[in-house]
Coordinates of C-alpha atoms and ligand atoms in Angstrom, one line a residue:
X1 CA 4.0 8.4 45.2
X2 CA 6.6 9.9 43.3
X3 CA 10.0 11.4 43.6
X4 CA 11.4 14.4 41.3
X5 CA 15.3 14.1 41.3
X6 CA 17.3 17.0 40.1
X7 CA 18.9 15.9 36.9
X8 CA 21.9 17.8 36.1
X9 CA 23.6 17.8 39.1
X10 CA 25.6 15.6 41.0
X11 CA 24.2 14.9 44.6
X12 CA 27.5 12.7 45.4
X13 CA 27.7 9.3 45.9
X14 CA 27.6 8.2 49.4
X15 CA 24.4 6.3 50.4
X16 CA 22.8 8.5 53.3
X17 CA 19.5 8.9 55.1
X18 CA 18.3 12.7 54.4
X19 CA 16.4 14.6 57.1
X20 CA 13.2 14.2 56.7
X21 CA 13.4 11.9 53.2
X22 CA 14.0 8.2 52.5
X23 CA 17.1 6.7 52.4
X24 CA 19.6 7.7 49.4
X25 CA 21.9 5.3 48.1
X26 CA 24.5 5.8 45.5
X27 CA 23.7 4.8 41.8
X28 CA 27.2 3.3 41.9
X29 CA 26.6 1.1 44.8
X30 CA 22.9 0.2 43.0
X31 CA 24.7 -0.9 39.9
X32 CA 27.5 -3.2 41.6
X33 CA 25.0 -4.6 43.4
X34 CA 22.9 -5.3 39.7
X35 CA 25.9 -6.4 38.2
X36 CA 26.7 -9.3 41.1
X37 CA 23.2 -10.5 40.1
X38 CA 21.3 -8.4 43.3
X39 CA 18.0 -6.8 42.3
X40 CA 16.6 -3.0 43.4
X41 CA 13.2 -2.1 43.3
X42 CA 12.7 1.8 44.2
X43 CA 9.5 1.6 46.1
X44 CA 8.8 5.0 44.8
X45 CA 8.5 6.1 40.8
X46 CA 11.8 8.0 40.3
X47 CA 11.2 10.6 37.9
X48 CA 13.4 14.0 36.5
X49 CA 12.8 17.5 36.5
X50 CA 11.7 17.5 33.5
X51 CA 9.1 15.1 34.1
X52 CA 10.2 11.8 32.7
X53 CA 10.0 8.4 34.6
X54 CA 12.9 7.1 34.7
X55 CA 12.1 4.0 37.4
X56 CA 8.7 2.6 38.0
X57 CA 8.3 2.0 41.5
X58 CA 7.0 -1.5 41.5
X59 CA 9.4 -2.5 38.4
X60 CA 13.0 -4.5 39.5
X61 CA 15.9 -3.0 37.6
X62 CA 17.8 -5.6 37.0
X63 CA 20.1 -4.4 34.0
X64 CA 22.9 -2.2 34.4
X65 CA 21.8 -0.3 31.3
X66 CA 19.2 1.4 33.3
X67 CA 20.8 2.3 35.8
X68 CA 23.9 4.0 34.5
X69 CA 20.9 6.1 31.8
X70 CA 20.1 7.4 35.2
X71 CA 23.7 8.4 36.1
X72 CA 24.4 9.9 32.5
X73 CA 21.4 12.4 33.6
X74 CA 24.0 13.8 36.6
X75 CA 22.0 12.0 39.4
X76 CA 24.5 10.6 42.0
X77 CA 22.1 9.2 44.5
X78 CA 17.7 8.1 44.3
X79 CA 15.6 7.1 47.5
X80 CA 15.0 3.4 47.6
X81 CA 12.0 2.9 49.9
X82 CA 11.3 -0.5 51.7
X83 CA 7.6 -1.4 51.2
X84 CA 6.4 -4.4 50.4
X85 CA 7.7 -4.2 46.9
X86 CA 10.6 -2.1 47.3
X87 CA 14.1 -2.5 48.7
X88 CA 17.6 -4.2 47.5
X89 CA 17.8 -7.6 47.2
X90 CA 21.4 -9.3 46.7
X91 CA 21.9 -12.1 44.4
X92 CA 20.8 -15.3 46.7
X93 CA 17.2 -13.1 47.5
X94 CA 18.2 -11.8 50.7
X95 CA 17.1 -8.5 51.3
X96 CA 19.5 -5.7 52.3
X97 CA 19.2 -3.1 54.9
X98 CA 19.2 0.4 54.0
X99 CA 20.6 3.4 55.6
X100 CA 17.4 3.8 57.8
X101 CA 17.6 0.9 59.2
X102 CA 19.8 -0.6 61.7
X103 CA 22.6 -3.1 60.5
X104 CA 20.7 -6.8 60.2
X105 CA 22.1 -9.9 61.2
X106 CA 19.1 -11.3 59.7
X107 CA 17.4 -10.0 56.7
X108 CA 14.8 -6.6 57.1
X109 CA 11.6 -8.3 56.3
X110 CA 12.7 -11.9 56.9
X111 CA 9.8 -13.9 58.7
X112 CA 11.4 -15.9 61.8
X113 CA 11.7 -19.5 61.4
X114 CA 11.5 -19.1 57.5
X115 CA 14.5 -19.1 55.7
X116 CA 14.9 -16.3 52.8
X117 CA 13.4 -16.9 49.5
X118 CA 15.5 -18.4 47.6
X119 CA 17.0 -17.2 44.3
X120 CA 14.5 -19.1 41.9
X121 CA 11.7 -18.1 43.9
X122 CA 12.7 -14.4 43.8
X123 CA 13.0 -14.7 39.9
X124 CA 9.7 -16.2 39.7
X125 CA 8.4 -13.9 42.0
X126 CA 10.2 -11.0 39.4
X127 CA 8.5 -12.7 36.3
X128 CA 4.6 -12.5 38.2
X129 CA 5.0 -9.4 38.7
X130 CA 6.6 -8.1 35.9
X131 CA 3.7 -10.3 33.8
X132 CA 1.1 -8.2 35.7
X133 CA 2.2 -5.1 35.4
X134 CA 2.8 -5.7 31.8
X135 CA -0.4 -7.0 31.4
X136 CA -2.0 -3.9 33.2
X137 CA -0.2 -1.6 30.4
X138 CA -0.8 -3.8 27.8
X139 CA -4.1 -3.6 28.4
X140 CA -4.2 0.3 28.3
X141 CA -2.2 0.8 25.4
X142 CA -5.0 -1.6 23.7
X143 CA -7.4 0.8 24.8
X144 CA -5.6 3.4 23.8
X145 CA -5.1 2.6 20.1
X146 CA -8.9 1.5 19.7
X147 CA -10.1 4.7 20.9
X148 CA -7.4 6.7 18.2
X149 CA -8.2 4.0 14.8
X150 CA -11.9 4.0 15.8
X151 CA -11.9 8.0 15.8
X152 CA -10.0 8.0 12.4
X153 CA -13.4 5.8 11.2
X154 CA -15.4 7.7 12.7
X155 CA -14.4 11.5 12.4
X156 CA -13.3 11.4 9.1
X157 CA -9.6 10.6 9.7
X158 CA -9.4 13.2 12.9
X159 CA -7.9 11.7 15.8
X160 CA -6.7 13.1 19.6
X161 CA -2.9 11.9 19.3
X162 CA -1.7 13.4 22.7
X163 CA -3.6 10.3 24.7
X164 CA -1.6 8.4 21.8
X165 CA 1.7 10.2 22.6
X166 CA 1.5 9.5 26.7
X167 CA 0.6 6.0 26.8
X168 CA 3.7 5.5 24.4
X169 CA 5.9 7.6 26.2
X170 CA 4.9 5.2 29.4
X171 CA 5.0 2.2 27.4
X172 CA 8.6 3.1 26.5
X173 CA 9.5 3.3 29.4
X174 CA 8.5 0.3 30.5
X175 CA 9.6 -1.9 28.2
X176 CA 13.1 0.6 28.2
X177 CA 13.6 -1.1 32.2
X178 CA 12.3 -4.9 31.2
X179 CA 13.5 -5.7 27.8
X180 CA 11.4 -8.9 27.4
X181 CA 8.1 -7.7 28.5
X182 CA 6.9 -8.4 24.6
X183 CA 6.9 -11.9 25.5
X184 CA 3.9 -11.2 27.6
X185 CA 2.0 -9.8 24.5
X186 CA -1.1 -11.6 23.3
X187 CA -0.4 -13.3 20.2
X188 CA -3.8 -15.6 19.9
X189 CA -6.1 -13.5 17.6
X190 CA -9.6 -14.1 16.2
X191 CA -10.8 -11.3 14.3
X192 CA -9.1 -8.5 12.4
X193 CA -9.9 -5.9 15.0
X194 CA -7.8 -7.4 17.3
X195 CA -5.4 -8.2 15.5
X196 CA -4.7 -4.7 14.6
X197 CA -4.7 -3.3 18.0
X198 CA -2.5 -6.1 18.8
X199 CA -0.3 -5.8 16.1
X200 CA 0.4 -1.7 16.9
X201 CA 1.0 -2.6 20.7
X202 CA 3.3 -5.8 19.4
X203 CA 5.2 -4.0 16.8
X204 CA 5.5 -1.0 19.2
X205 CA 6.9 -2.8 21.8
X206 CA 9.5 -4.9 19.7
X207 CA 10.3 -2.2 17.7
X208 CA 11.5 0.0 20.4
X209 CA 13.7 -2.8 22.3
X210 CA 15.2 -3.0 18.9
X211 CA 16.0 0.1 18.5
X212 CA 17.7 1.3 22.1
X213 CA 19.7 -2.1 21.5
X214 CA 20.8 -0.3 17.8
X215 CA 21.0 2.7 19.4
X216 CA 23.4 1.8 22.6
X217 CA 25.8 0.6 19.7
X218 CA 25.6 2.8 17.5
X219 CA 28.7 4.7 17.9
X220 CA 30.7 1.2 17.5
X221 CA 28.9 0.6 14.4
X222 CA 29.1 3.9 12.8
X223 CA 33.0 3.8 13.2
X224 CA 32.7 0.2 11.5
X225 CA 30.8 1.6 8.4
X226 CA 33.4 4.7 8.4
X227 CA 36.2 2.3 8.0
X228 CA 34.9 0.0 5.8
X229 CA 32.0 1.8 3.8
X230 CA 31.7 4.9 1.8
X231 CA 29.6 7.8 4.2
X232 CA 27.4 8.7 1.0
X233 CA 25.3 4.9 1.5
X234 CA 23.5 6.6 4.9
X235 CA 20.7 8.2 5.4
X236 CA 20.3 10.9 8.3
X237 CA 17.3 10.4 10.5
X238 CA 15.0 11.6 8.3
X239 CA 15.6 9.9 5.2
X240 CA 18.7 12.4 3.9
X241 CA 21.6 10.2 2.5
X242 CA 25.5 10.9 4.4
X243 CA 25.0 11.6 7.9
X244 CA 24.1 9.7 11.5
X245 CA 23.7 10.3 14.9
X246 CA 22.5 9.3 18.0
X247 CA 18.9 9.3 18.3
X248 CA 17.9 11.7 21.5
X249 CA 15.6 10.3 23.9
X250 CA 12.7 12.5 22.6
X251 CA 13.5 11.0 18.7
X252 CA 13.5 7.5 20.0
X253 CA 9.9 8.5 21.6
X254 CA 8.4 10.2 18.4
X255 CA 9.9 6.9 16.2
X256 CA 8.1 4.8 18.8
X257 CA 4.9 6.4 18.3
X258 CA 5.7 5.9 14.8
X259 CA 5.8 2.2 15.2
X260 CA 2.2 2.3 17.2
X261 CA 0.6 3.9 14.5
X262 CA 2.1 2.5 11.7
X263 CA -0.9 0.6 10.2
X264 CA -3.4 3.2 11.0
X265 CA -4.3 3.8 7.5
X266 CA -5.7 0.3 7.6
X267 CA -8.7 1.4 9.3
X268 CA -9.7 3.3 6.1
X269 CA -9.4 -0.3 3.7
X270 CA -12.1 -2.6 3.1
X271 CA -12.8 -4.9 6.0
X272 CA -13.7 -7.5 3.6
X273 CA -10.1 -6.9 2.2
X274 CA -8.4 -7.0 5.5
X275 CA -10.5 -10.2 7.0
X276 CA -9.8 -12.3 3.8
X277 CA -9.0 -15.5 5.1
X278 CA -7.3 -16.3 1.5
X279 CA -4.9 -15.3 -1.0
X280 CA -5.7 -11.9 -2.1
X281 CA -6.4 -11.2 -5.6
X282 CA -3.7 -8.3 -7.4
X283 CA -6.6 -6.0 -7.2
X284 CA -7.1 -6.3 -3.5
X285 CA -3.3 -5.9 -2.7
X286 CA -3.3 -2.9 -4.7
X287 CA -6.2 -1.7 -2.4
X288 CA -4.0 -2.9 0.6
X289 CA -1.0 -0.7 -0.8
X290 CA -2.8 2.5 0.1
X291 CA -3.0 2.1 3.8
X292 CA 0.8 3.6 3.6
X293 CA 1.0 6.5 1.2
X294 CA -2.2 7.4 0.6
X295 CA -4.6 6.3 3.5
X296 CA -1.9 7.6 6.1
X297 CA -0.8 10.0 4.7
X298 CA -3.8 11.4 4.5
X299 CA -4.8 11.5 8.0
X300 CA -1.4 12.3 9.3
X301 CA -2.4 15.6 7.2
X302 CA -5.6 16.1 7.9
X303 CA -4.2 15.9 11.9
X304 CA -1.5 18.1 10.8
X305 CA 1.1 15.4 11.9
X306 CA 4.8 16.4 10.5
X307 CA 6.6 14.5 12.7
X308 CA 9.3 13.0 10.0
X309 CA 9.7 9.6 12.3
X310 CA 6.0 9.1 12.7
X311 CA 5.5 10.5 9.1
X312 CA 8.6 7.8 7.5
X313 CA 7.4 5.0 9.7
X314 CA 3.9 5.0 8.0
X315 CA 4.9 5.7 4.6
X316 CA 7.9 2.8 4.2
X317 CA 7.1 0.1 6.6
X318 CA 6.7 -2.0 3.3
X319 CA 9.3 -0.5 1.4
X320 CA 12.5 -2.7 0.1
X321 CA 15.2 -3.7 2.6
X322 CA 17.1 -4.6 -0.3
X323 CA 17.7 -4.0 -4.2
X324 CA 15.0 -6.6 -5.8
X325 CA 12.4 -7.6 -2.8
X326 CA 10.0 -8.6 -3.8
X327 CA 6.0 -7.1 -3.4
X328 CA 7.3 -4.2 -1.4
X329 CA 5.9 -0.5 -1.7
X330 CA 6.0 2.5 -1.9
X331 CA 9.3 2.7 -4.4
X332 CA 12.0 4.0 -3.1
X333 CA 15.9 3.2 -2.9
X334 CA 16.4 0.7 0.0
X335 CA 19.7 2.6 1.5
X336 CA 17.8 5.6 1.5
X337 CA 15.1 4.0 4.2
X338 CA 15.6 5.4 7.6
X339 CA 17.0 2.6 10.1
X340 CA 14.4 3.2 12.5
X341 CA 11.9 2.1 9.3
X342 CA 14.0 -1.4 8.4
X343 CA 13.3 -2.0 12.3
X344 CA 9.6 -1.2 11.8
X345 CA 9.8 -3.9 9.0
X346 CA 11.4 -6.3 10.6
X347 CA 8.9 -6.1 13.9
X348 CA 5.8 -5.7 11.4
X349 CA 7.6 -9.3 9.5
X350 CA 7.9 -11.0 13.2
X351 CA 4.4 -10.2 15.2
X352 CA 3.0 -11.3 11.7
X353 CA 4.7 -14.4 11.9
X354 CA 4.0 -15.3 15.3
X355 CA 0.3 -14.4 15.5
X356 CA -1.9 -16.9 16.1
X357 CA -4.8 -16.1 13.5
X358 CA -8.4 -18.0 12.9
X359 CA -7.2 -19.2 9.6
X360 CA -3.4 -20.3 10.7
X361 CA -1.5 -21.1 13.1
X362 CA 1.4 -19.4 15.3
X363 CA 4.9 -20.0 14.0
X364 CA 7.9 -20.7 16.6
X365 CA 9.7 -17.4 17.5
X366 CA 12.9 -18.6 17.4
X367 CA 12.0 -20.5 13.9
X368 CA 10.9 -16.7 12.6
X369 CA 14.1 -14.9 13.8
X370 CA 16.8 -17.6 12.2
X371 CA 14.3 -16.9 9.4
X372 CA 14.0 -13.1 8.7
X373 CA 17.8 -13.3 9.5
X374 CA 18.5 -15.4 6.8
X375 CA 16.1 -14.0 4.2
X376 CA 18.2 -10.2 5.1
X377 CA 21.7 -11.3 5.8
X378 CA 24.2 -10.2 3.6
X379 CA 22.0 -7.8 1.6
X380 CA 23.7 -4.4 3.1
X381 CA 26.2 -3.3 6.3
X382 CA 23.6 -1.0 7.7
X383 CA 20.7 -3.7 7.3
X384 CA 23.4 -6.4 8.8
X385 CA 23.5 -4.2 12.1
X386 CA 19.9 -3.8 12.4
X387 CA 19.4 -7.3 12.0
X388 CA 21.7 -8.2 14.7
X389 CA 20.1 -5.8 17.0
X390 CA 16.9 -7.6 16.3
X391 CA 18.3 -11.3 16.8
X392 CA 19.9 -10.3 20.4
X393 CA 16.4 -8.7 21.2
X394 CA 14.3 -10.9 20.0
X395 CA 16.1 -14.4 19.2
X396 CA 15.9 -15.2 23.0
X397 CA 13.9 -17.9 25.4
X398 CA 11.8 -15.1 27.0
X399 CA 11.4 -15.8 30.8
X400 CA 8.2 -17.3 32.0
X401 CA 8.0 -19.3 28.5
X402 CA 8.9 -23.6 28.7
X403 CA 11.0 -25.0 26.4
X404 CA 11.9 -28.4 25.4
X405 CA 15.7 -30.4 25.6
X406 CA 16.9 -32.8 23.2
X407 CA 16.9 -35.2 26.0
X408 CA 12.9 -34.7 26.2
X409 CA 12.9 -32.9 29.6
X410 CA 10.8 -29.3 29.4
X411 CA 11.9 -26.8 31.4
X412 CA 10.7 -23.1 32.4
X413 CA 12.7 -20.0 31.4
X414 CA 14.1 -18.4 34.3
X415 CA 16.1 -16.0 32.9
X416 CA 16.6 -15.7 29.3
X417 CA 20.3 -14.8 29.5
X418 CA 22.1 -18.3 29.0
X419 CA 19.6 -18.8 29.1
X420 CA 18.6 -20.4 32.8
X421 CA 16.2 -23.1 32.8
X422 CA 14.2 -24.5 35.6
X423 CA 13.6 -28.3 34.7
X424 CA 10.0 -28.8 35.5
X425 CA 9.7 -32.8 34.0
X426 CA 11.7 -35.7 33.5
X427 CA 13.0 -37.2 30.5
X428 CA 9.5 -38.5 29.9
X429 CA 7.6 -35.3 30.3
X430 CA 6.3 -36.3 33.9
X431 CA 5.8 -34.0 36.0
X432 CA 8.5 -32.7 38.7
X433 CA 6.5 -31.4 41.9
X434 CA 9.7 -30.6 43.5
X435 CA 12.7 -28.0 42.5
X436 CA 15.1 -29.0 40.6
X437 CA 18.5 -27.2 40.4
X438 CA 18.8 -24.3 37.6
X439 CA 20.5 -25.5 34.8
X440 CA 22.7 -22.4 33.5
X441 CA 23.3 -22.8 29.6
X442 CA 25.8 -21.0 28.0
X443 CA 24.8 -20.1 24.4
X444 CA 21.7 -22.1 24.4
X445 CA 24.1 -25.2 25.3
X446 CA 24.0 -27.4 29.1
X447 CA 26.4 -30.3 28.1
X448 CA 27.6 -30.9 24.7
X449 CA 24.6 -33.7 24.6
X450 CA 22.0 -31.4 25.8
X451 CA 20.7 -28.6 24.1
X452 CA 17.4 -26.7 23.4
X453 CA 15.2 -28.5 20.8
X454 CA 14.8 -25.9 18.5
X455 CA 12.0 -28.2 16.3
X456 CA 9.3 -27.1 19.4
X457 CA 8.5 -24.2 20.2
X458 CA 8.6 -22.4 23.0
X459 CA 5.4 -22.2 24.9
X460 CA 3.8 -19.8 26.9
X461 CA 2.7 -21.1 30.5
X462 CA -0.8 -21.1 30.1
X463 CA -0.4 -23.5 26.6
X464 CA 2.2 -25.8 29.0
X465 CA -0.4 -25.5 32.1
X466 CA -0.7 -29.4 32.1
X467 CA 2.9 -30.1 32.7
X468 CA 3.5 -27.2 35.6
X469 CA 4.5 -28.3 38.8
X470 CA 2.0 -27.4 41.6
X471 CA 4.2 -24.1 42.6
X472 CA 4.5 -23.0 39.1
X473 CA 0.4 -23.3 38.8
X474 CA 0.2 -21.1 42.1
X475 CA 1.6 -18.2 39.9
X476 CA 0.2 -19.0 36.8
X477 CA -3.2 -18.2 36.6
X478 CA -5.5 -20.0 33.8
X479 CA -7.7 -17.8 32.0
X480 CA -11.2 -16.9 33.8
X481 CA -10.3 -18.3 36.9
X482 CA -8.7 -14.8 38.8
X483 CA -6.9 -17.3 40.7
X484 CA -4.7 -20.1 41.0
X485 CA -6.2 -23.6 40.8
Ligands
FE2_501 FE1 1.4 -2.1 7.1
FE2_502 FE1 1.8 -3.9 10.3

């Protein structure tokens, strides 16, 4: 089901119940009630005129961002429908009534004699569901991108890239509404194949949470440089040194493709190259090299691809972020590489990093951000930005993960904000069947004794299934099983 809204005019902002429609509420209401910590889910994909979904139906909004996009498009009201996913929660889980329904003393779809859910168990109700539905897309998109390299093998570098195109524009989307849906990715790979498809999805998907956080600030950093930095060190959005601007929803699309197909002239290297468990040899890295300007270039031509995002994305993904970097190609001056390609970098450094690979192990996430921050800091005011754009993205406890306290207790991620952890064993690692209260950090900090132990990594729920409390394991499912042991 799907609603078309009328973008470019306002349809006032009173909640009402229309004739024959669904209830429409007032974006403004919606996003007080987001900000006081409530949750909306539409119950119906909300999409514009023009064709672009701007809410998934099934998807909580739970960040203001989101929701005032919508209101910059001119839309003053949406339908919220009450099914079983949709509807407007407020912050303690307790459903609200809409217009179409009669004033409750007692919440909508409350079950009598059961008290309403409770505020953890509607955030771990959010993270299921957002897991599954992320899992569903990631699972097209890696469809998606094995169909597109294998046709490049295949057909002599031709490919179909409008498939390409719509999966992104969905997976955008997606990942535009829940900012750490990465953390779902797979990052436990066997063989090269994989890994590549992976890799696109991972780098996609980081890449472009990344860049609408550099974007959304990019006016405040802009005036920064002005004050502070002669205009002739930036490059336009296509590579041209002195100017900037906003990048338009349809840019930020076509770079995002960019960052899905960024390694697809590996497909044309040498498997035997590409599987090396080893060090490679200088000859092999200079085979390597020409998966940018050669190998891609040469099917972005043959496909008569002239997008300049897509087109800069492939060619300088491994170009310098800085003056002397080391074993970085194709040549060319590092303030003249387009932001959007230092973000590509950065995503294409990180998934790397925290791959899981047959010959070496996954490195700790957090570990790998203070890292790539500390190898870049400093180097350039533009690159600075980026990187903190990439740190608030990506340096975070992503919910659904368990991490470890100094004082030896592990705890589940609730919401990575904080963040808020869900303490799930004792002090020495036994166990707790029963909920415990949140403990709400504040910058990563409970007490000035108790902090996150950044030497252990955070792990996903599967890799901590031992440790979960029975009504964690109810939502986690272990591989195989297609249900809960
Ligand atoms: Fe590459
Ligand atoms: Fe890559």
């Amino acid at each position: 089901m799907t609603q078309n809204i009328n973008t470019g005019s306002s349809l006032g902002q009173q909640s009402a119940v229309t004739a024959n429609g669904p209830p429409m509420i007032s974006i403004d209401r919606l996003i007080d009630l987001v900000r006081q910590g409530g949750t909306v889910r539409t119950g119906v994909d909300i999409v514009s005129k023009q064709g672009k979904l701007l809410l998934e139906k099934d998807v909580p909004v739970t960040d203001i961002e989101t929701l005032e996009r919508v209101k910059r498009l001119g839309i003053g009201q949406i339908p919220i429908i009450a099914t079983a996913k949709g509807g407007m929660w407020d912050a303690q889980g307790v459903p609200l009534a809409l217009p179409s329904s009669p004033p409750a003393t007692t919440p909508a779809n409350a079950v009598p004699g059961r008290r309403p859910r409770s505020e953890i168990d509607q955030q771990l109700q959010q993270i299921t569901e957002i897991k599954e539905i992320a899992t569903a897309k990631y699972e097209k998109a890696k469809g998606c991108i094995k169909q597109a390299l294998h046709s490049i093998q295949q057909n002599d570098g031709e490919f179909d890239v409008s498939p390409v195109a719509d999966m992104v524009t969905d997976l955008v989307d997606f990942v535009s509404q829940n900012e750490n849906s990465f953390s779902y990715m797979t990052r436990e790979i066997f063989s090269y194949d994989d890994y590549l498809y992976n890799h696109s999805i991972n780098v996609c998907t980081i890449g472009t949470v990344v860049m609408k956080k550099f974007n959304e600030n990019f006016s405040a950093a802009v005036n920064t440089f002005l004050n502070n930095t002669p205009a002739t060190v930036f490059d336009d959005k296509a590579g041209n040194e002195h100017s900037f601007s906003y990048f338009q929803p349809a840019e930020l699309r076509d770079i995002s493709i960019g960052f899905f197909m960024h390694d697809l002239g590996k497909v044309l290297i040498d498997p035997k190259i590409l599987n090396k468990n080893g060090k490679l040899s200088e000859s092999e890295f200079e085979e390597i090299k020409t998966h940018t300007a050669e190998k891609a270039m040469t099917v972005l031509e043959k496909n008569c691809l002239a997008n300049p995002y897509i087109t800069n994305v492939c060619l300088y993904h491994h170009a310098k972020l800085y003056d002397d970097e080391p074993r970085c190609y194709p040549e060319r001056v590092h303030t003249t590489v387009p932001p959007y390609v230092k973000v590509c970098k950065l995503a294409d450094i990180y998934d790397a990093m925290t791959s899981k690979r047959a010959y070496k192990e996954a490195l700790n996430p957090v570990g790998v951000v203070t890292e790539i921050f500390n190898h870049y800091a400093r180097k350039d005011p533009l690159l600075q930005y980026i990187l903190h754009s990439f740190v608030s993205s990506v340096g975070i406890y992503p919910p659904g993960s368990v991490v470890a306290l100094t004082d030896g207790r592990q705890c589940y991620v609730l919401d990575s904000k904080g963040p808020v952890l869900l303490p799930i064993t004792d002090d020495n690692g036994r166990t707790l069947n029963q909920k415990q209260d949140p403990i709400k950090m504040v910058k990563g900090v409970a007490k000035p004794d108790i902090k996150i132990d950044r030497r252990r990594p955070p792990l996903a729920p599967l890799a901590a299934y031992k440790i979960l409390p029975d009504y964690l394991r109810r939502i986690v499912k272990p591989p195989g099983t297609g249900e809960a042991s």
